[in-house]
Tab-separated table of C-alpha atoms in Angstrom:
chain	number	residue	atom	x	y	z
A	55	MET	CA	-48.202	-50.283	-54.259
A	56	ARG	CA	-49.681	-51.456	-57.351
A	57	VAL	CA	-49.741	-48.949	-60.727
A	58	LYS	CA	-53.399	-50.159	-61.116
A	59	ALA	CA	-54.357	-49.188	-57.593
A	60	LEU	CA	-52.554	-45.880	-57.645
A	61	GLU	CA	-54.051	-45.063	-60.630
A	62	THR	CA	-57.599	-45.637	-59.657
A	63	ILE	CA	-56.895	-43.401	-56.790
A	64	LEU	CA	-55.483	-40.528	-58.694
A	65	THR	CA	-58.421	-40.829	-61.312
A	66	ARG	CA	-61.211	-41.002	-58.467
A	67	LYS	CA	-59.622	-37.539	-57.070
A	68	GLY	CA	-59.701	-36.425	-60.317
A	69	LEU	CA	-55.756	-35.720	-60.702
A	70	VAL	CA	-55.063	-38.122	-63.563
A	71	ASP	CA	-57.435	-38.912	-66.973
A	72	PRO	CA	-56.722	-42.188	-68.318
A	73	ALA	CA	-57.652	-41.030	-71.711
A	74	ALA	CA	-54.697	-38.731	-70.924
A	75	LEU	CA	-52.909	-41.954	-70.345
A	76	ASP	CA	-53.708	-43.631	-73.250
A	77	GLU	CA	-52.281	-40.712	-75.271
A	78	ILE	CA	-49.103	-40.646	-73.564
A	79	ILE	CA	-48.248	-44.458	-73.969
A	80	ASP	CA	-49.298	-44.458	-77.707
A	81	THR	CA	-47.140	-41.400	-77.918
A	82	TYR	CA	-43.990	-43.320	-76.423
A	83	GLN	CA	-45.002	-46.740	-78.175
A	84	ASN	CA	-46.110	-45.427	-81.033
A	85	ARG	CA	-44.901	-41.963	-82.402
A	86	ILE	CA	-41.919	-40.838	-81.083
A	87	GLY	CA	-39.189	-43.197	-81.366
A	88	PRO	CA	-35.459	-43.689	-82.966
A	89	LYS	CA	-36.991	-42.649	-86.580
A	90	ASN	CA	-36.738	-39.019	-85.456
A	91	GLY	CA	-32.972	-39.054	-84.878
A	92	ALA	CA	-32.016	-41.080	-87.714
A	93	GLU	CA	-33.832	-38.242	-89.736
A	94	VAL	CA	-31.207	-35.759	-88.072
A	95	VAL	CA	-28.587	-38.114	-88.792
A	96	ALA	CA	-29.508	-38.762	-92.501
A	97	ARG	CA	-29.595	-34.897	-92.975
A	98	ALA	CA	-26.476	-34.487	-91.369
A	99	TRP	CA	-24.659	-36.813	-93.417
A	100	SER	CA	-26.126	-35.656	-97.005
A	101	ASP	CA	-25.600	-31.575	-96.103
A	102	PRO	CA	-22.455	-30.182	-94.781
A	103	ALA	CA	-23.937	-26.727	-93.972
A	104	PHE	CA	-27.035	-28.707	-91.671
A	105	ARG	CA	-24.079	-30.782	-90.309
A	106	GLY	CA	-22.083	-27.621	-89.251
A	107	ALA	CA	-24.970	-26.017	-87.251
A	108	LEU	CA	-26.129	-29.356	-85.873
A	109	LEU	CA	-22.545	-29.594	-84.245
A	110	ARG	CA	-22.562	-25.843	-83.470
A	111	ASP	CA	-26.202	-25.454	-81.902
A	112	ALA	CA	-28.408	-28.533	-82.055
A	113	ASP	CA	-31.222	-27.106	-80.183
A	114	SER	CA	-32.433	-24.235	-82.818
A	115	VAL	CA	-31.874	-27.276	-85.715
A	116	ILE	CA	-34.081	-29.579	-84.111
A	117	ALA	CA	-36.493	-27.299	-82.926
A	118	GLU	CA	-36.808	-26.693	-86.344
A	119	MET	CA	-37.453	-29.956	-87.510
A	120	GLY	CA	-40.099	-30.359	-85.010
A	121	HIS	CA	-37.899	-32.592	-82.118
A	122	TYR	CA	-37.806	-30.325	-79.547
A	123	GLY	CA	-39.955	-31.706	-76.503
A	124	ARG	CA	-39.760	-33.216	-73.231
A	125	GLN	CA	-35.990	-34.774	-71.959
A	126	GLY	CA	-34.533	-33.237	-75.076
A	127	GLU	CA	-34.881	-29.064	-73.951
A	128	HIS	CA	-30.934	-29.184	-74.604
A	129	VAL	CA	-29.400	-31.345	-76.973
A	130	VAL	CA	-25.818	-31.605	-77.988
A	131	VAL	CA	-24.680	-33.913	-81.000
A	132	VAL	CA	-21.349	-35.399	-80.759
A	133	GLU	CA	-19.716	-36.481	-83.927
A	134	ASN	CA	-17.798	-39.803	-84.228
A	135	THR	CA	-14.576	-39.772	-86.358
A	136	PRO	CA	-11.787	-42.545	-87.373
A	137	GLU	CA	-10.221	-41.077	-84.023
A	138	ILE	CA	-12.939	-40.832	-81.569
A	139	HIS	CA	-16.251	-42.755	-80.868
A	140	ASN	CA	-18.737	-41.379	-78.336
A	141	MET	CA	-20.848	-42.955	-76.281
A	142	VAL	CA	-23.538	-41.833	-73.795
A	143	VAL	CA	-24.689	-43.091	-70.369
A	144	CYS	CA	-26.451	-41.750	-67.550
A	145	THR	CA	-24.606	-43.523	-64.343
A	146	LEU	CA	-27.180	-41.971	-62.015
A	147	CYS	CA	-30.612	-42.657	-63.069
A	148	SER	CA	-31.006	-43.224	-67.447
A	149	CYS	CA	-31.185	-39.638	-68.997
A	150	TYR	CA	-31.965	-40.251	-72.433
A	151	PRO	CA	-32.875	-37.785	-75.352
A	152	TRP	CA	-36.735	-38.796	-75.880
A	153	PRO	CA	-37.804	-36.212	-78.649
A	154	LEU	CA	-35.067	-37.736	-80.802
A	155	LEU	CA	-34.487	-41.713	-79.250
A	156	GLY	CA	-37.881	-42.110	-77.776
A	157	ILE	CA	-37.931	-44.084	-74.270
A	158	PRO	CA	-34.884	-45.811	-73.745
A	159	PRO	CA	-34.292	-49.765	-74.199
A	160	GLY	CA	-34.106	-52.158	-71.041
A	161	TRP	CA	-30.467	-52.339	-71.122
A	162	TYR	CA	-29.607	-48.687	-71.088
A	163	LYS	CA	-31.537	-48.249	-67.701
A	164	SER	CA	-29.843	-51.429	-66.306
A	165	ASP	CA	-27.131	-51.283	-63.233
A	166	ALA	CA	-25.038	-53.287	-65.796
A	167	TYR	CA	-24.620	-50.634	-68.443
A	168	ARG	CA	-25.304	-47.640	-65.747
A	169	ALA	CA	-22.232	-48.953	-64.096
A	170	ARG	CA	-20.109	-50.393	-66.595
A	171	ALA	CA	-19.830	-48.066	-69.525
A	172	VAL	CA	-17.745	-45.549	-68.177
A	173	ARG	CA	-15.295	-47.737	-66.858
A	174	GLU	CA	-14.914	-50.442	-69.528
A	175	PRO	CA	-16.853	-48.680	-72.510
A	176	ARG	CA	-14.785	-51.532	-74.797
A	177	ARG	CA	-16.260	-54.504	-73.157
A	178	VAL	CA	-19.712	-53.171	-73.041
A	179	LEU	CA	-19.019	-52.386	-76.993
A	180	ALA	CA	-17.990	-56.042	-77.362
A	181	GLU	CA	-20.876	-57.159	-76.010
A	182	PHE	CA	-23.180	-55.490	-78.630
A	183	GLY	CA	-20.704	-56.922	-81.368
A	184	VAL	CA	-18.819	-53.761	-81.799
A	185	THR	CA	-14.857	-53.515	-82.012
A	186	LEU	CA	-13.279	-50.206	-82.634
A	187	PRO	CA	-9.909	-50.100	-83.875
A	188	GLU	CA	-6.965	-49.679	-81.647
A	189	ALA	CA	-6.311	-45.969	-82.811
A	190	THR	CA	-9.976	-44.986	-82.109
A	191	ALA	CA	-10.273	-43.402	-78.487
A	192	VAL	CA	-13.466	-43.705	-76.873
A	193	ARG	CA	-15.133	-40.946	-75.219
A	194	VAL	CA	-18.012	-41.730	-72.823
A	195	TRP	CA	-20.633	-39.080	-72.230
A	196	ASP	CA	-22.484	-39.260	-68.728
A	197	SER	CA	-25.385	-37.530	-68.698
A	198	THR	CA	-25.161	-35.827	-65.414
A	199	ALA	CA	-27.250	-32.659	-66.093
A	200	GLU	CA	-30.309	-31.529	-68.140
A	201	VAL	CA	-28.262	-31.677	-71.599
A	202	ARG	CA	-28.962	-34.899	-73.653
A	203	TYR	CA	-26.148	-36.124	-75.793
A	204	LEU	CA	-26.991	-37.695	-79.409
A	205	VAL	CA	-24.292	-39.534	-81.337
A	206	LEU	CA	-23.759	-38.578	-84.888
A	207	PRO	CA	-22.261	-42.157	-86.510
A	208	MET	CA	-19.496	-42.160	-89.229
A	209	ARG	CA	-21.469	-42.212	-92.662
A	210	PRO	CA	-20.823	-46.013	-94.218
A	211	GLU	CA	-19.145	-46.192	-97.092
A	212	GLY	CA	-20.871	-47.263	-100.227
A	213	THR	CA	-23.726	-44.789	-99.347
A	214	GLU	CA	-22.999	-41.984	-101.755
A	215	SER	CA	-26.246	-42.552	-104.361
A	216	MET	CA	-28.230	-43.021	-101.390
A	217	ASP	CA	-31.250	-40.406	-100.582
A	218	LEU	CA	-32.262	-39.271	-97.201
A	219	THR	CA	-35.106	-42.044	-96.559
A	220	GLN	CA	-32.280	-44.357	-97.635
A	221	LEU	CA	-29.534	-43.162	-95.430
A	222	SER	CA	-32.178	-42.848	-92.226
A	223	GLU	CA	-32.990	-46.543	-92.749
A	224	LEU	CA	-29.200	-47.230	-92.021
A	225	VAL	CA	-29.380	-45.409	-88.621
A	226	THR	CA	-30.277	-47.730	-85.833
A	227	ARG	CA	-30.811	-46.495	-82.163
A	228	ASP	CA	-27.873	-47.998	-80.746
A	229	SER	CA	-25.588	-45.967	-83.212
A	230	MET	CA	-27.264	-42.538	-82.008
A	231	ILE	CA	-26.162	-44.078	-78.444
A	232	GLY	CA	-23.070	-45.083	-79.612
A	233	THR	CA	-22.852	-48.759	-78.396
A	234	GLY	CA	-23.836	-49.465	-81.992
A	235	LEU	CA	-23.070	-48.692	-85.703
A	236	PRO	CA	-25.176	-47.924	-88.480
A	237	LYS	CA	-26.266	-50.381	-90.804
A	238	SER	CA	-23.655	-51.302	-94.128
A	239	PRO	CA	-25.969	-50.294	-97.316
A	240	ARG	CA	-26.977	-53.702	-99.265
B	1	MET	CA	-21.557	-39.863	-48.372
B	2	THR	CA	-23.106	-41.663	-51.897
B	3	ARG	CA	-26.559	-43.320	-52.092
B	4	VAL	CA	-27.266	-46.834	-53.733
B	5	HIS	CA	-27.988	-44.928	-57.544
B	6	ASP	CA	-24.326	-43.947	-57.805
B	7	MET	CA	-22.936	-46.982	-59.468
B	8	GLY	CA	-20.909	-45.613	-62.444
B	9	GLY	CA	-17.500	-47.703	-62.054
B	10	ARG	CA	-19.083	-50.487	-60.149
B	11	PHE	CA	-18.070	-53.931	-60.392
B	12	GLY	CA	-19.771	-57.183	-60.750
B	13	ASP	CA	-23.203	-56.223	-62.525
B	14	GLY	CA	-23.064	-58.808	-65.607
B	15	PRO	CA	-23.449	-58.504	-69.043
B	16	VAL	CA	-25.485	-55.927	-70.982
B	17	VAL	CA	-28.136	-57.610	-72.943
B	18	PRO	CA	-28.699	-55.788	-76.317
B	19	GLU	CA	-32.407	-55.494	-77.317
B	20	PRO	CA	-33.720	-54.974	-80.803
B	21	GLN	CA	-33.616	-51.734	-82.600
B	22	GLY	CA	-36.384	-49.263	-83.113
B	23	ILE	CA	-38.878	-48.158	-80.224
B	24	PRO	CA	-38.722	-50.530	-77.303
B	25	VAL	CA	-41.740	-52.386	-76.445
B	26	LEU	CA	-42.619	-52.133	-73.014
B	27	GLU	CA	-43.938	-55.748	-72.705
B	28	ALA	CA	-46.389	-55.287	-69.684
B	29	GLU	CA	-49.009	-53.217	-69.504
B	30	TRP	CA	-48.883	-51.971	-66.212
B	31	GLN	CA	-44.986	-50.527	-67.249
B	32	ALA	CA	-46.747	-48.417	-69.641
B	33	ARG	CA	-49.326	-47.326	-67.039
B	34	ALA	CA	-46.332	-46.713	-64.753
B	35	LEU	CA	-44.582	-44.300	-67.299
B	36	ALA	CA	-47.944	-42.401	-68.163
B	37	VAL	CA	-48.939	-41.974	-64.796
B	38	THR	CA	-45.640	-40.372	-63.613
B	39	LEU	CA	-45.630	-38.473	-66.376
B	40	ALA	CA	-49.072	-36.918	-65.941
B	41	ALA	CA	-49.060	-36.745	-62.134
B	42	GLY	CA	-45.600	-34.866	-62.611
B	43	SER	CA	-47.793	-32.396	-64.692
B	44	LEU	CA	-49.761	-31.466	-61.615
B	45	GLY	CA	-46.970	-29.158	-61.104
B	46	GLN	CA	-46.138	-29.802	-57.527
B	47	TRP	CA	-42.731	-31.086	-57.479
B	48	ASN	CA	-39.722	-30.758	-59.900
B	49	ILE	CA	-37.551	-33.222	-62.143
B	50	ASP	CA	-35.074	-32.743	-59.038
B	51	MET	CA	-36.822	-33.869	-56.679
B	52	SER	CA	-38.589	-36.925	-58.250
B	53	ARG	CA	-34.900	-37.673	-59.351
B	54	HIS	CA	-34.332	-37.589	-55.565
B	55	ALA	CA	-37.321	-39.458	-54.397
B	56	ARG	CA	-36.378	-42.642	-56.622
B	57	GLU	CA	-32.672	-42.326	-54.646
B	58	CYS	CA	-34.185	-42.210	-51.762
B	59	LEU	CA	-35.421	-46.026	-52.000
B	60	SER	CA	-33.687	-47.968	-49.657
B	61	PRO	CA	-30.403	-49.773	-50.912
B	62	ARG	CA	-32.624	-53.014	-50.238
B	63	ASP	CA	-35.341	-51.635	-52.130
B	64	TYR	CA	-33.365	-50.154	-55.117
B	65	ALA	CA	-31.395	-53.267	-56.230
B	66	ARG	CA	-34.644	-55.542	-56.371
B	67	PHE	CA	-37.198	-53.131	-57.524
B	68	SER	CA	-37.746	-53.278	-61.218
B	69	TYR	CA	-37.062	-49.602	-63.278
B	70	PHE	CA	-40.940	-48.905	-63.424
B	71	GLU	CA	-41.698	-50.532	-59.826
B	72	LYS	CA	-38.860	-47.673	-58.398
B	73	TRP	CA	-40.736	-45.027	-60.623
B	74	ILE	CA	-43.956	-46.170	-58.728
B	75	ALA	CA	-42.387	-46.522	-55.185
B	76	ALA	CA	-40.686	-42.992	-56.049
B	77	LEU	CA	-44.146	-41.272	-56.973
B	78	VAL	CA	-46.174	-42.873	-54.028
B	79	ASP	CA	-43.735	-41.080	-51.711
B	80	ILE	CA	-43.188	-37.763	-53.723
B	81	LEU	CA	-47.319	-37.903	-53.713
B	82	VAL	CA	-47.389	-38.092	-49.675
B	83	GLN	CA	-44.354	-35.828	-49.212
B	84	THR	CA	-45.701	-32.884	-50.945
B	85	GLY	CA	-49.007	-33.572	-49.515
B	86	VAL	CA	-51.012	-34.347	-52.788
B	87	LEU	CA	-52.157	-37.118	-51.149
B	88	THR	CA	-52.256	-38.645	-47.672
B	89	PRO	CA	-51.796	-41.814	-46.469
B	90	GLU	CA	-55.485	-42.195	-45.713
B	91	ASP	CA	-56.286	-41.365	-49.551
B	92	LEU	CA	-53.916	-44.240	-50.463
B	93	ALA	CA	-55.207	-46.387	-47.698
B	94	ASP	CA	-59.475	-46.439	-48.624
B	95	GLY	CA	-58.913	-44.640	-51.813
B	96	ASP	CA	-61.291	-41.770	-50.755
B	97	ASP	CA	-63.193	-40.362	-53.583
B	98	GLY	CA	-63.497	-36.695	-52.289
B	99	PRO	CA	-62.919	-33.773	-54.879
B	100	HIS	CA	-58.982	-32.715	-55.056
B	101	PRO	CA	-58.169	-28.962	-55.061
B	102	LEU	CA	-55.525	-29.904	-57.712
B	103	SER	CA	-58.200	-31.694	-60.043
B	104	ASP	CA	-58.379	-28.359	-62.070
B	105	ARG	CA	-54.674	-29.241	-63.110
B	106	LYS	CA	-55.254	-32.771	-64.060
B	107	LEU	CA	-53.696	-33.737	-67.454
B	108	THR	CA	-56.587	-33.898	-70.375
B	109	ARG	CA	-56.015	-35.911	-73.207
B	110	ASP	CA	-55.782	-33.105	-75.438
B	111	ARG	CA	-53.086	-30.999	-73.817
B	112	VAL	CA	-50.984	-34.153	-73.884
B	113	ALA	CA	-49.099	-33.411	-76.998
B	114	ARG	CA	-48.733	-29.579	-76.217
B	115	VAL	CA	-47.140	-30.716	-72.528
B	116	LEU	CA	-44.786	-33.122	-73.935
B	117	ALA	CA	-43.783	-30.578	-76.618
B	118	LYS	CA	-43.375	-28.037	-74.319
B	119	GLY	CA	-40.504	-29.828	-72.097
B	120	GLY	CA	-39.203	-28.025	-69.223
B	121	PRO	CA	-35.771	-26.330	-70.102
B	122	ALA	CA	-33.400	-26.248	-67.587
B	123	ASP	CA	-31.394	-23.041	-68.367
B	124	ARG	CA	-31.846	-19.639	-66.538
B	125	PRO	CA	-30.525	-16.462	-66.482
B	126	SER	CA	-28.007	-16.328	-63.732
B	127	LYS	CA	-25.913	-13.475	-61.907
B	128	VAL	CA	-23.000	-16.295	-60.930
B	129	PRO	CA	-19.949	-15.309	-62.949
B	130	VAL	CA	-18.422	-17.636	-65.114
B	131	ARG	CA	-15.369	-18.781	-63.815
B	132	PHE	CA	-13.950	-21.276	-66.217
B	133	SER	CA	-13.007	-20.885	-69.844
B	134	VAL	CA	-12.558	-23.785	-72.271
B	135	GLY	CA	-9.262	-25.903	-71.779
B	136	GLN	CA	-9.076	-24.888	-68.264
B	137	ALA	CA	-7.464	-27.651	-65.759
B	138	VAL	CA	-10.341	-28.164	-62.826
B	139	ARG	CA	-10.535	-30.503	-59.829
B	140	THR	CA	-13.928	-31.915	-58.630
B	141	LEU	CA	-15.229	-31.622	-55.060
B	142	ARG	CA	-14.028	-34.625	-53.223
B	143	PRO	CA	-16.060	-36.331	-51.473
B	144	ALA	CA	-18.942	-36.075	-54.088
B	145	ALA	CA	-21.527	-34.880	-51.708
B	146	ASN	CA	-24.537	-32.170	-51.743
B	147	ARG	CA	-22.939	-29.324	-49.613
B	148	LEU	CA	-26.286	-28.161	-48.548
B	149	VAL	CA	-28.247	-31.038	-47.298
B	150	GLU	CA	-26.821	-34.152	-45.422
B	151	GLY	CA	-27.294	-36.744	-47.673
B	152	GLY	CA	-29.032	-34.787	-50.153
B	153	HIS	CA	-29.091	-35.335	-53.721
B	154	THR	CA	-26.516	-34.202	-56.069
B	155	ARG	CA	-25.278	-35.092	-59.755
B	156	LEU	CA	-21.653	-35.447	-59.068
B	157	PRO	CA	-20.883	-39.280	-59.143
B	158	ALA	CA	-18.593	-40.685	-56.738
B	159	TYR	CA	-16.596	-41.937	-58.840
B	160	ALA	CA	-15.224	-38.513	-60.567
B	161	ALA	CA	-14.685	-37.004	-57.365
B	162	GLY	CA	-11.575	-35.435	-56.380
B	163	ALA	CA	-9.989	-36.069	-60.337
B	164	GLN	CA	-8.420	-33.356	-62.632
B	165	GLY	CA	-10.321	-32.741	-65.681
B	166	TYR	CA	-10.804	-30.011	-68.473
B	167	ILE	CA	-13.235	-27.664	-68.986
B	168	GLN	CA	-14.485	-29.406	-72.392
B	169	ARG	CA	-17.776	-26.580	-73.277
B	170	LEU	CA	-19.838	-24.312	-71.408
B	171	HIS	CA	-23.338	-24.929	-71.313
B	172	GLY	CA	-24.710	-21.528	-69.956
B	173	ALA	CA	-26.059	-21.475	-66.599
B	174	HIS	CA	-28.605	-24.178	-65.302
B	175	VAL	CA	-30.809	-24.834	-62.692
B	176	LEU	CA	-28.603	-26.560	-59.400
B	177	PRO	CA	-29.871	-29.875	-58.551
B	178	ASP	CA	-28.580	-29.730	-55.366
B	179	SER	CA	-30.633	-26.878	-54.205
B	180	ASN	CA	-33.498	-27.448	-56.310
B	181	ALA	CA	-33.807	-31.283	-55.091
B	182	HIS	CA	-35.037	-29.569	-51.667
B	183	ARG	CA	-36.931	-26.674	-52.851
B	184	LEU	CA	-33.996	-24.509	-51.702
B	185	GLY	CA	-34.432	-22.340	-54.894
B	186	GLU	CA	-32.994	-22.838	-58.484
B	187	ALA	CA	-29.918	-21.403	-57.534
B	188	PRO	CA	-28.729	-21.563	-61.354
B	189	GLU	CA	-25.085	-21.203	-61.657
B	190	PRO	CA	-22.592	-22.057	-64.921
B	191	LEU	CA	-22.883	-25.762	-66.540
B	192	TYR	CA	-19.747	-27.486	-67.842
B	193	SER	CA	-18.913	-30.193	-69.687
B	194	VAL	CA	-15.668	-31.718	-68.025
B	195	ARG	CA	-13.215	-34.054	-69.575
B	196	PHE	CA	-11.478	-36.706	-67.668
B	197	ALA	CA	-9.033	-38.902	-68.719
B	198	ALA	CA	-9.803	-42.948	-68.616
B	199	SER	CA	-6.762	-42.674	-66.160
B	200	GLU	CA	-7.744	-40.231	-64.059
B	201	LEU	CA	-10.843	-42.157	-62.777
B	202	TRP	CA	-9.909	-45.815	-63.158
B	203	ALA	CA	-6.895	-48.158	-61.689
B	204	ASP	CA	-7.174	-50.135	-65.184
B	205	PRO	CA	-8.627	-48.410	-67.992
B	206	GLU	CA	-9.089	-50.093	-71.017
B	207	HIS	CA	-6.834	-47.676	-73.241
B	208	PRO	CA	-4.727	-45.009	-72.842
B	209	ASP	CA	-6.455	-42.208	-74.749
B	210	ASP	CA	-10.248	-43.396	-73.507
B	211	GLN	CA	-11.995	-40.465	-71.747
B	212	VAL	CA	-15.300	-39.695	-69.584
B	213	ILE	CA	-17.194	-36.349	-69.931
B	214	LEU	CA	-19.688	-35.322	-67.342
B	215	ASP	CA	-21.930	-32.429	-66.944
B	216	LEU	CA	-20.871	-30.613	-63.758
B	217	TRP	CA	-21.741	-27.465	-62.136
B	218	GLN	CA	-19.513	-25.134	-61.040
B	219	SER	CA	-19.833	-25.254	-57.492
B	220	TYR	CA	-18.471	-28.981	-57.954
B	221	LEU	CA	-15.166	-27.702	-59.172
B	222	VAL	CA	-12.110	-25.951	-57.875
B	223	PRO	CA	-9.374	-24.154	-60.293
B	224	LEU	CA	-5.969	-25.664	-60.081
């Protein structure tokens, strides 16, 4: 059935409000996106106490920042280190931390990513232009429950003098899913 | 014992195609409407998230493979609207304009921000005792299947069935999808992150130190 036909039936029956649909679309196309997550990451890079609290109990930290919401009710932040690179997938559907990253990109929902990220994460990373050192283990998080995972990437070198805004501009969406790395300064 | 959505580890899907950073742009208006109508209909409160996931998984393998992402959403939304009695097949056929008893639950524009911000947490108080501690070795059930309903919803992927892992973290007690998806009650029980060596799951792991971590309910696990 066509979306438009279903929307029309539901609207005529008083079950959906087209203006509310416009509002939902505006929210996820213009307001809620990876900038929210980038703000969290930039603060974690700048403030060790914040970083500690975020890794211990992300829910209360994120709620305080106003980023609690649908599909982000239970958040765990996982930290990249020289030893471990984290990467997030949902093999069974497309679970994703909406209040922090917005709606997922097409590739995240694709069969190819869902099928391959757990079995051959390094080949998938290579398709994103990411090659990890041999000494770094990959830890893939398959989001099988209502817990949503956000990757805290490593702070790039040469960013010591940057403020929160400048830092957050280095944080890409993919670096918080674990299929990318933050941008280098310059 | 599994359904078409359970594709973790599958071969043959080809490359992943990256996209520009930032907010993903839904290329077609109908995709945006599909997203919005699904969320708005969900807020009528006639089904839960596990039921809506199961409705998508119940698409035939043929449809699941050929439908695009939001086509799956709409097909499943129509199915669940009928299953839950919100709409009748006649409503869908002739688009009758009669007032609906649920219309006072309609999500209005002014409530959108509040409803999205409120979310729907899945943690619950539970009397089920916590059986495993962090670091403990466990094994997942095999086969991966709903133990309450034949062919029912479960969140144990087939690739992780019968595998040995280690408890990484306890998340508290969460609603059990295997029960909740079939309206058998929320049945909350302890939920854990469980860590598996890639070599435990795959014949040809890419690196000896790689790991996969899944969130698994206590009843999916047995002690070793």
